[in-house]
Short mmCIF file of C-alpha atoms and ligand atoms in Angstrom, two decimals:
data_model
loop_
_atom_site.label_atom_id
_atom_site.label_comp_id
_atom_site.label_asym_id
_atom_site.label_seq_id
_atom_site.Cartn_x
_atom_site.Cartn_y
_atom_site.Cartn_z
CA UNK A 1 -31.65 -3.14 97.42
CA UNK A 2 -33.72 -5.94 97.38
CA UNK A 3 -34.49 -7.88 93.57
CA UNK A 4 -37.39 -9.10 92.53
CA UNK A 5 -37.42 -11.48 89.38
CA UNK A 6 -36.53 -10.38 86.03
CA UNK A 7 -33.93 -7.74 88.02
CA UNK A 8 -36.71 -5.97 88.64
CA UNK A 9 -36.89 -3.85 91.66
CA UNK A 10 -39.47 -3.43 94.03
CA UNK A 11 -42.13 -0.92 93.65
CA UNK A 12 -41.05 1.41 96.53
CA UNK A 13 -36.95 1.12 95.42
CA UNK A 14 -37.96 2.71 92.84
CA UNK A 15 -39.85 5.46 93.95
CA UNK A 16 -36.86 6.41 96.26
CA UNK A 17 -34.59 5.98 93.86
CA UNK A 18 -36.66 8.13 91.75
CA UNK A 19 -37.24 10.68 94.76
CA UNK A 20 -33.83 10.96 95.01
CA UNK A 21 -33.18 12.40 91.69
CA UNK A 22 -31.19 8.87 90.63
CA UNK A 23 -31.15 9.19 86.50
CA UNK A 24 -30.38 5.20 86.58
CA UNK A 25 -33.17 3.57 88.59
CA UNK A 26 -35.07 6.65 86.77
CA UNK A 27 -34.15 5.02 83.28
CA UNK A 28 -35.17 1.41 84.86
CA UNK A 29 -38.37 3.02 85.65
CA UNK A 30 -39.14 4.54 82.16
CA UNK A 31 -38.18 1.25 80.54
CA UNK A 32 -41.08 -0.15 83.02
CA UNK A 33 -43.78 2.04 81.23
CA UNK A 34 -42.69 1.48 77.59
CA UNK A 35 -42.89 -2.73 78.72
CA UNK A 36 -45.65 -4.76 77.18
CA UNK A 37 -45.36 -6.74 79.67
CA UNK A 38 -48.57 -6.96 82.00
CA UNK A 39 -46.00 -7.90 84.93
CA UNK A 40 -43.98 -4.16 84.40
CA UNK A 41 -47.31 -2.79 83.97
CA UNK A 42 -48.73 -3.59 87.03
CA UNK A 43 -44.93 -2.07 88.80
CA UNK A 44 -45.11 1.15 86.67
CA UNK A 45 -48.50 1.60 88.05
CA UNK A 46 -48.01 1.53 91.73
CA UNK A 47 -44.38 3.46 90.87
CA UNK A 48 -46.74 6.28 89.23
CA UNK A 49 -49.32 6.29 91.94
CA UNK A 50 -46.78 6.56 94.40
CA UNK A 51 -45.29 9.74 92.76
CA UNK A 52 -48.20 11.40 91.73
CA UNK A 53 -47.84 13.80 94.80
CA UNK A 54 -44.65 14.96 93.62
CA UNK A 55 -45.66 15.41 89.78
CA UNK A 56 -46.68 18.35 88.04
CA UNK A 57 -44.29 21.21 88.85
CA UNK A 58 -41.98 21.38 86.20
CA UNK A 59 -42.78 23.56 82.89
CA UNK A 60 -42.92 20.75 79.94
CA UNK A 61 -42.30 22.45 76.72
CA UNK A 62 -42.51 20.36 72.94
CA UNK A 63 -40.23 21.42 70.51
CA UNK A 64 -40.56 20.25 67.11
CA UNK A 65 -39.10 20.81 63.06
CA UNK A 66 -38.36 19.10 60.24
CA UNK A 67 -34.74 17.30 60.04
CA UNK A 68 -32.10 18.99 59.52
CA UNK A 69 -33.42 22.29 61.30
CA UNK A 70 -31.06 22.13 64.49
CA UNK A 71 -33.69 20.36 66.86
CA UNK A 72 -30.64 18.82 68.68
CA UNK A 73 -28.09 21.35 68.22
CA UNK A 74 -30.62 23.59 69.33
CA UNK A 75 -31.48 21.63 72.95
CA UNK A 76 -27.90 21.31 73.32
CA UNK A 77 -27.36 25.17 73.38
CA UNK A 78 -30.75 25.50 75.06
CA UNK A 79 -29.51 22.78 77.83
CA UNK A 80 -26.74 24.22 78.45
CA UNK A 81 -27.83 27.31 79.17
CA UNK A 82 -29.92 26.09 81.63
CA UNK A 83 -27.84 23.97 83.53
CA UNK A 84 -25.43 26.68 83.67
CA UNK A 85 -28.39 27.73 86.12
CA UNK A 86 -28.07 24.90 88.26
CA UNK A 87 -31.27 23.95 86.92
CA UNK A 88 -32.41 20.13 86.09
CA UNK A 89 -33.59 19.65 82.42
CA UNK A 90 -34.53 16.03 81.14
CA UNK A 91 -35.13 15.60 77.15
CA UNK A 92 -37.24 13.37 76.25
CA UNK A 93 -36.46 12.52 72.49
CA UNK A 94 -39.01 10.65 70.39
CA UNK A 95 -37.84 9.52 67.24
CA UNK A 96 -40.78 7.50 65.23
CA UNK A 97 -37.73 6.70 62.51
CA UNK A 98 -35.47 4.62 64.77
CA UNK A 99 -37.97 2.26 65.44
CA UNK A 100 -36.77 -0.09 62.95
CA UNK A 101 -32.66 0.81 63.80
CA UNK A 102 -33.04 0.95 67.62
CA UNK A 103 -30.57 2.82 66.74
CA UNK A 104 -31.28 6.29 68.81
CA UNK A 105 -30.18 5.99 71.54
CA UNK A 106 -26.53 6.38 70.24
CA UNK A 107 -27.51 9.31 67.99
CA UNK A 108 -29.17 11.26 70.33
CA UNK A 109 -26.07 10.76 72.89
CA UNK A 110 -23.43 11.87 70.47
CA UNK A 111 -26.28 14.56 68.91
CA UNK A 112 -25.84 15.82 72.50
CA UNK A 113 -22.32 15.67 73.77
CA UNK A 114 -22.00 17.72 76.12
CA UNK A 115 -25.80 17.40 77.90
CA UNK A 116 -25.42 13.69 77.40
CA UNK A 117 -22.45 14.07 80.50
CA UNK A 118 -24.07 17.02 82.23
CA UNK A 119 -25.14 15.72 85.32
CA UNK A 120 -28.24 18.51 85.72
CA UNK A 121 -29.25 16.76 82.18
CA UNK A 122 -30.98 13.68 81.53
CA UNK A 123 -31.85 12.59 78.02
CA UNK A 124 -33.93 9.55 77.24
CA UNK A 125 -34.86 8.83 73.38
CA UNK A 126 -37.85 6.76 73.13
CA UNK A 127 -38.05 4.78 69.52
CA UNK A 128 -41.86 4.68 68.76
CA UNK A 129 -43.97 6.48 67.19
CA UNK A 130 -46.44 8.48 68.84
CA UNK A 131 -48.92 7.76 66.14
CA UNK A 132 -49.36 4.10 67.50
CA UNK A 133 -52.28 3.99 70.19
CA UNK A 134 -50.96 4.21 73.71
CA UNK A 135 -47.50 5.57 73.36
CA UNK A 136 -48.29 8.83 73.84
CA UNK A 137 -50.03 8.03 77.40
CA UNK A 138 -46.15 6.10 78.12
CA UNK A 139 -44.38 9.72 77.51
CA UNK A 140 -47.07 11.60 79.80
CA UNK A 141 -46.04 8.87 82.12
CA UNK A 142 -42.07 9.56 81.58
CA UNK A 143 -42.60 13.35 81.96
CA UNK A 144 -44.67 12.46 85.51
CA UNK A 145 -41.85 10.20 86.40
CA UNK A 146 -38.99 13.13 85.34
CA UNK A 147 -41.07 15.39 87.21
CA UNK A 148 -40.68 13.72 90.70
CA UNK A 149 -36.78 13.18 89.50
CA UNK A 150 -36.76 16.44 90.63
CA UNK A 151 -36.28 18.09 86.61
CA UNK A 152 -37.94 21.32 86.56
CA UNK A 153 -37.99 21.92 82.81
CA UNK A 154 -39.22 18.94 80.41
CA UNK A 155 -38.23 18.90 76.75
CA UNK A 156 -40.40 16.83 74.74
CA UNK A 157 -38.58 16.66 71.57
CA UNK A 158 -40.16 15.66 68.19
CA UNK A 159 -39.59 15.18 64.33
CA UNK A 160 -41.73 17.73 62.22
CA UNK A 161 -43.53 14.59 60.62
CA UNK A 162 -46.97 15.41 61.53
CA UNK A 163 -48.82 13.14 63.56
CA UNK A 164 -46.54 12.89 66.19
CA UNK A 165 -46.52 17.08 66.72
CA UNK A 166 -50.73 16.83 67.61
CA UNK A 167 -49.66 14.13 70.39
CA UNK A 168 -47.35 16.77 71.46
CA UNK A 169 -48.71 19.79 71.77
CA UNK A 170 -51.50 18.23 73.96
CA UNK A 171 -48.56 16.99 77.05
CA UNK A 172 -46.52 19.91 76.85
CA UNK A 173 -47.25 23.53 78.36
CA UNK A 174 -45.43 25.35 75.68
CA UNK A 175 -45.05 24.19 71.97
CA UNK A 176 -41.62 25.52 70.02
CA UNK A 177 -41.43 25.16 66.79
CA UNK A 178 -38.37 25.37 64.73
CA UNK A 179 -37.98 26.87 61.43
CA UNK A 180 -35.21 27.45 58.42
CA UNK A 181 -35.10 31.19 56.79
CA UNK A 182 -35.72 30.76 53.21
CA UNK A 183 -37.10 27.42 52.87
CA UNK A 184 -39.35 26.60 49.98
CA UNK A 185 -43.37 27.32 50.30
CA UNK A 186 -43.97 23.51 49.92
CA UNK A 187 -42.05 22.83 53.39
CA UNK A 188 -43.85 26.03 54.89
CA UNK A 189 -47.05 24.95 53.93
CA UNK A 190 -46.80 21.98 55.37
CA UNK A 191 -46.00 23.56 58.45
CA UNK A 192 -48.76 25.94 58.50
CA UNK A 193 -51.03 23.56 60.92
CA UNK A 194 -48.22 23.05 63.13
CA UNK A 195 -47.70 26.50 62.71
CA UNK A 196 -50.69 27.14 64.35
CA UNK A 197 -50.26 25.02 67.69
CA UNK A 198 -47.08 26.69 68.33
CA UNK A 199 -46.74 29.25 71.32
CA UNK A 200 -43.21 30.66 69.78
CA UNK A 201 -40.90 30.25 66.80
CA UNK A 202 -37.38 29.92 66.39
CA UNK A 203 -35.52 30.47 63.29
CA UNK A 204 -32.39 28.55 63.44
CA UNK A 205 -29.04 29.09 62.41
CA UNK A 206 -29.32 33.00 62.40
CA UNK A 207 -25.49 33.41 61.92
CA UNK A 208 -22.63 34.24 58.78
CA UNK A 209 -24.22 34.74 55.86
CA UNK A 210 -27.57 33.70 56.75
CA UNK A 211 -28.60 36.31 59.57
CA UNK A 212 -30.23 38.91 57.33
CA UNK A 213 -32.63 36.07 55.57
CA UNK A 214 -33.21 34.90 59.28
CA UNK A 215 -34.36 38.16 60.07
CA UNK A 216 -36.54 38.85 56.93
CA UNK A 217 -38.01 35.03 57.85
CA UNK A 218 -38.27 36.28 61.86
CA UNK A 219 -40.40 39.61 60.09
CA UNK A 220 -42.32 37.10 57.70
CA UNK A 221 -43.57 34.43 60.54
CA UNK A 222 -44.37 37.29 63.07
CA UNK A 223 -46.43 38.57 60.13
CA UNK A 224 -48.51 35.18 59.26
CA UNK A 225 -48.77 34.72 62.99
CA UNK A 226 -51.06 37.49 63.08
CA UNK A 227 -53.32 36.64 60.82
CA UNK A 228 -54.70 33.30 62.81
CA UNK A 229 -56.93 33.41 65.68
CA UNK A 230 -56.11 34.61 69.07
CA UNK A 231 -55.14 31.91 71.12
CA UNK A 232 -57.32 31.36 74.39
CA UNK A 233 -54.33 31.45 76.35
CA UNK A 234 -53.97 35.16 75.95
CA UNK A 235 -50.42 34.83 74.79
CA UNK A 236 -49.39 36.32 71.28
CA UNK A 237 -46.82 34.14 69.94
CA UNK A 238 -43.95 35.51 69.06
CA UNK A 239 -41.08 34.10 66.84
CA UNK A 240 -37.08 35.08 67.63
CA UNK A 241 -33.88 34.05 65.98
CA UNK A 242 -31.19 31.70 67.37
CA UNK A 243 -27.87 30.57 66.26
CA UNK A 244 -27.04 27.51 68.60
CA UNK A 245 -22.99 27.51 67.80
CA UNK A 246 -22.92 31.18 68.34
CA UNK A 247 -25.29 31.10 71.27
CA UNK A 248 -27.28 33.76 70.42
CA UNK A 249 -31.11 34.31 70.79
CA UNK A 250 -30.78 31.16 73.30
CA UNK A 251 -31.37 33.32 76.50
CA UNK A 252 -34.45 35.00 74.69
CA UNK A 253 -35.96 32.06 74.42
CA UNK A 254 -35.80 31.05 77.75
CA UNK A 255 -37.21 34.46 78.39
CA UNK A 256 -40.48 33.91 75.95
CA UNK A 257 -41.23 30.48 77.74
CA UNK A 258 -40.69 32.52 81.31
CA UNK A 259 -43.30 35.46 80.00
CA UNK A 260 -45.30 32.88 79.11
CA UNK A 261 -46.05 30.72 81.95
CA UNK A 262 -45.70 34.00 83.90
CA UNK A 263 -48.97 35.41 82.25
CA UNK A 264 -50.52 31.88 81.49
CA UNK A 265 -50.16 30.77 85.15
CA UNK A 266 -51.91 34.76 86.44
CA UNK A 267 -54.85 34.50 84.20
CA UNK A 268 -55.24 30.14 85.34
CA UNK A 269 -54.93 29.38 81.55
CA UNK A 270 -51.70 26.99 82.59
CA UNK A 271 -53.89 24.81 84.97
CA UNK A 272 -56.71 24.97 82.77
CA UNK A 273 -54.51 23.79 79.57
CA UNK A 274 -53.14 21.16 82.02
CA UNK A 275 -57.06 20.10 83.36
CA UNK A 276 -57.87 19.59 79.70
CA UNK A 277 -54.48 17.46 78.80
CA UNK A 278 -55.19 15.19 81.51
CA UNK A 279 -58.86 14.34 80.33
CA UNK A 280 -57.85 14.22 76.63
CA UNK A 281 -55.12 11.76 78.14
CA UNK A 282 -58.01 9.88 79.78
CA UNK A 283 -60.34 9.69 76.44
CA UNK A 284 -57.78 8.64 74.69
CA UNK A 285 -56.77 6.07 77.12
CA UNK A 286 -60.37 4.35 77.09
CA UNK A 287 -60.34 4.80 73.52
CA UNK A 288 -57.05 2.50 73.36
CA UNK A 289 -58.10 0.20 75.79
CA UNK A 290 -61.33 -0.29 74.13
CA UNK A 291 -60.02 -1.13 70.72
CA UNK A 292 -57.79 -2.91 72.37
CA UNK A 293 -59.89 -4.91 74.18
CA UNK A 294 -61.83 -5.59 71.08
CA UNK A 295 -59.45 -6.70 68.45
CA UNK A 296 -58.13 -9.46 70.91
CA UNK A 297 -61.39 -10.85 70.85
CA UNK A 298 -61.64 -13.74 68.88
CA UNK A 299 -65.29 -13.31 68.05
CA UNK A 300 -64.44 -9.80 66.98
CA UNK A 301 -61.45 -11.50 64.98
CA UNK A 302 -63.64 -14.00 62.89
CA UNK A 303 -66.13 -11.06 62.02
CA UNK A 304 -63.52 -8.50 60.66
CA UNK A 305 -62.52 -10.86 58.65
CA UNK A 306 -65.54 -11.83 57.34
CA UNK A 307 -67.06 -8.38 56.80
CA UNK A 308 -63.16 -7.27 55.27
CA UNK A 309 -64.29 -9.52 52.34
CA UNK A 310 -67.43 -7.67 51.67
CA UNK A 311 -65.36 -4.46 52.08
CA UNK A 312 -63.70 -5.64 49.34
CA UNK A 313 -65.39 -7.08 47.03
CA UNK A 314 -67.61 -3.78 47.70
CA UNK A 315 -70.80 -5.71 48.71
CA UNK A 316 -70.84 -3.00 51.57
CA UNK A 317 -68.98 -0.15 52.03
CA UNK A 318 -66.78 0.63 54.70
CA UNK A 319 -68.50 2.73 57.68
CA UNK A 320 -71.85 0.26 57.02
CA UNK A 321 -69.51 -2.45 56.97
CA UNK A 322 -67.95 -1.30 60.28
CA UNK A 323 -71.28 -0.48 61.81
CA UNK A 324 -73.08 -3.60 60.65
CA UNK A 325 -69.92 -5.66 62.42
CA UNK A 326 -70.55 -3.97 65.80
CA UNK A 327 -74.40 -5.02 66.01
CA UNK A 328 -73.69 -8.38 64.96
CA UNK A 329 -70.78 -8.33 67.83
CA UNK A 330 -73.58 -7.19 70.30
CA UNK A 331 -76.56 -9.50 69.00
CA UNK A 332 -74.91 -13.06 68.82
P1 GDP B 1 -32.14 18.12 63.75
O1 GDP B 1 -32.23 17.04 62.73
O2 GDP B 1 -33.30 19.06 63.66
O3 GDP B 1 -31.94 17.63 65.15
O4 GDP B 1 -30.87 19.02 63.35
P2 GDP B 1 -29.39 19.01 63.96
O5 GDP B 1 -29.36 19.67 65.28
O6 GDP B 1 -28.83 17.65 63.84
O7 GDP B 1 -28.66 20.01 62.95
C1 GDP B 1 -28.56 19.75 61.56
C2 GDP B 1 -27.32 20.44 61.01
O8 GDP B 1 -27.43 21.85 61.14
C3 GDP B 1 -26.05 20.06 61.74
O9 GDP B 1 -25.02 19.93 60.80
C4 GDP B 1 -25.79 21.23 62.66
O10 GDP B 1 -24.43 21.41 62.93
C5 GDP B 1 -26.34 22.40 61.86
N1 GDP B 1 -26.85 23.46 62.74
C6 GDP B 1 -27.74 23.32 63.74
N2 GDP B 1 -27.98 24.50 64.33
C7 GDP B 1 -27.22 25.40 63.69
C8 GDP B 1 -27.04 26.82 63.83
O11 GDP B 1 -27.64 27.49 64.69
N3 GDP B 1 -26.18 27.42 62.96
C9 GDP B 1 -25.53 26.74 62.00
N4 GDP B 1 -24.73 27.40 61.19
N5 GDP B 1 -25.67 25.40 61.84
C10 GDP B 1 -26.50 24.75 62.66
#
């Protein structure tokens, strides 16, 4: 293959590499779209243009919980089960605390031991935080890229931290969210908005002595989903029990997702859901690129921190202050 500087391949290497299912040149590829560099931009772009054709078939589902649930023990089980199918599944991990220690890309391998050598498996950990502008667009990009790997189920995996589960929910078709049996109302309540994005529930670690309070919890859940909304996909969510060691309650979930693209896909809710992703993907992309744009400016530089003084020292308050910058951008 032929090298261009940097070891960087050439735009079409890639894109048969890719093609050909190769999780390697894939990985080289993904590392292209989380680059700042302008240079591994400009590649990643013609890479993703070039794949585009071959994008969009897989069924991308978020799952998210708090640490400590059984996120990864979960996807292991999950993963396995799947494979077992002769089906590809890539996991896409994004851990908004490693970003500081780097150091997730070892976790997550040894969190998954036996999909981190399954050859059907590909797991990539990604150590930023979705709340920073643009990162999110770099994991729709990853999942396109996975996609025309040839990986027909997409895990986009996620720390119950907030933020980061909003970003979520808007790439993925179907949103899991894990839960513990018995924990305290503070935890639940802080889960009741994420609560309400989710198209199913698992309550982990339904096994010994803990099955009958993951059943009561299963019974509570079901209960509480009820009372929201109907969702516009026409799906009810529904909320099951799992124990990952035990392996059970792993085949029903893979049976919920299947019902659910099933009907979402019949009534066009799946393309619609997928329509409106891409343009929020698109907003939010100008959106980043504008700010962008404008705190690089130097002009734009000098006035913010001119008008943070009168913030400040509460001369003018912050939304005039902010408004009051932008004219004075535009007039002089
Ligand atoms: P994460 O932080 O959400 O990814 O949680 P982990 O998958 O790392 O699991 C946290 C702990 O719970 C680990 O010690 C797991 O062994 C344990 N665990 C996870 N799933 C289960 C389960 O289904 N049953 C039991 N008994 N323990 C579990």
């Amino acid at each position: 293959m032929k090298k261009s500087r940097k070891s960087r391949l050439l735009p079409d290497d890639y894109v048969r590499g890719i093609l050909n299912g190769d999780h390697i040149i894939l990985s080289r590829a993904i590392t292209l779209i989380e680059s700042s560099l302008s240079s591994d931009r400009a590649i990643a772009e013609k890479i993703i243009e070039k794949i585009l054709p071959e994008t969009g078939k897989s069924i991308r589902i978020g799952v998210t919980g708090v640490p400590g649930v059984g996120k990864s023990t979960f996807i292991e089980a999950f993963g396995k089960h799947i494979t077992a199918q002769k089906k590809k599944l890539a996991i896409l991990a994004i851990d908004p605390s490693s970003q500081k220690t780097k150091g997730s890309i070892l976790g997550d391998k040894t969190r998954m031991e036996q999909l981190s050598v399954d050859p059907l498996a590909f797991i990539r950990p990604t150590a930023t935080s979705l709340a920073l502008g643009g990162v999110a667009s770099k994991t729709q990009e990853t999942i396109l890229l996975c996609e025309a790997a040839g990986f027909e189920i997409i895990i986009v995996e996620t720390v119950g931290v907030g933020q980061s589960e909003v970003a979520v929910r808007n790439m993925v078709d179907f949103f899991l969210l894990l839960m513990l049996a018995g924990a305290g109302d503070e935890l639940q309540g802080i889960k009741k908005g994420i609560m309400e994005m989710a198209d199913g529930i698992v309550i982990t670690k339904a096994d010994g002595d803990n099955i009958k309070r993951a059943k009561q919890a299963q019974a509570d859940f079901q209960h509480a989903l009820h009372l929201f909304p109907s969702s516009e996909s026409g799906w009810s969510p529904k909320v099951l029990t799992a124990s990952s060691p035990n392996k059970t309650g792993i085949r029903e979930v893979e049976e919920m997702i299947s019902s659910f693209q099933k009907l979402t896909v019949q009534h066009g809710f799946f393309e619609e859901q997928r329509k409106q992703q891409k343009l929020e993907w698109f907003n939010a992309e100008i959106s980043s690129l504008l700010q962008r744009k404008f705190l690089e400016s130097a002009k734009a530089k000098k006035l913010i921190e001119q008008f943070k003084n009168n913030v400040i020292s509460e001369d003018t308050f912050p939304t005039k202050a902010a408004r009051q910058l932008l004219i004075k951008l535009n007039t002089k």
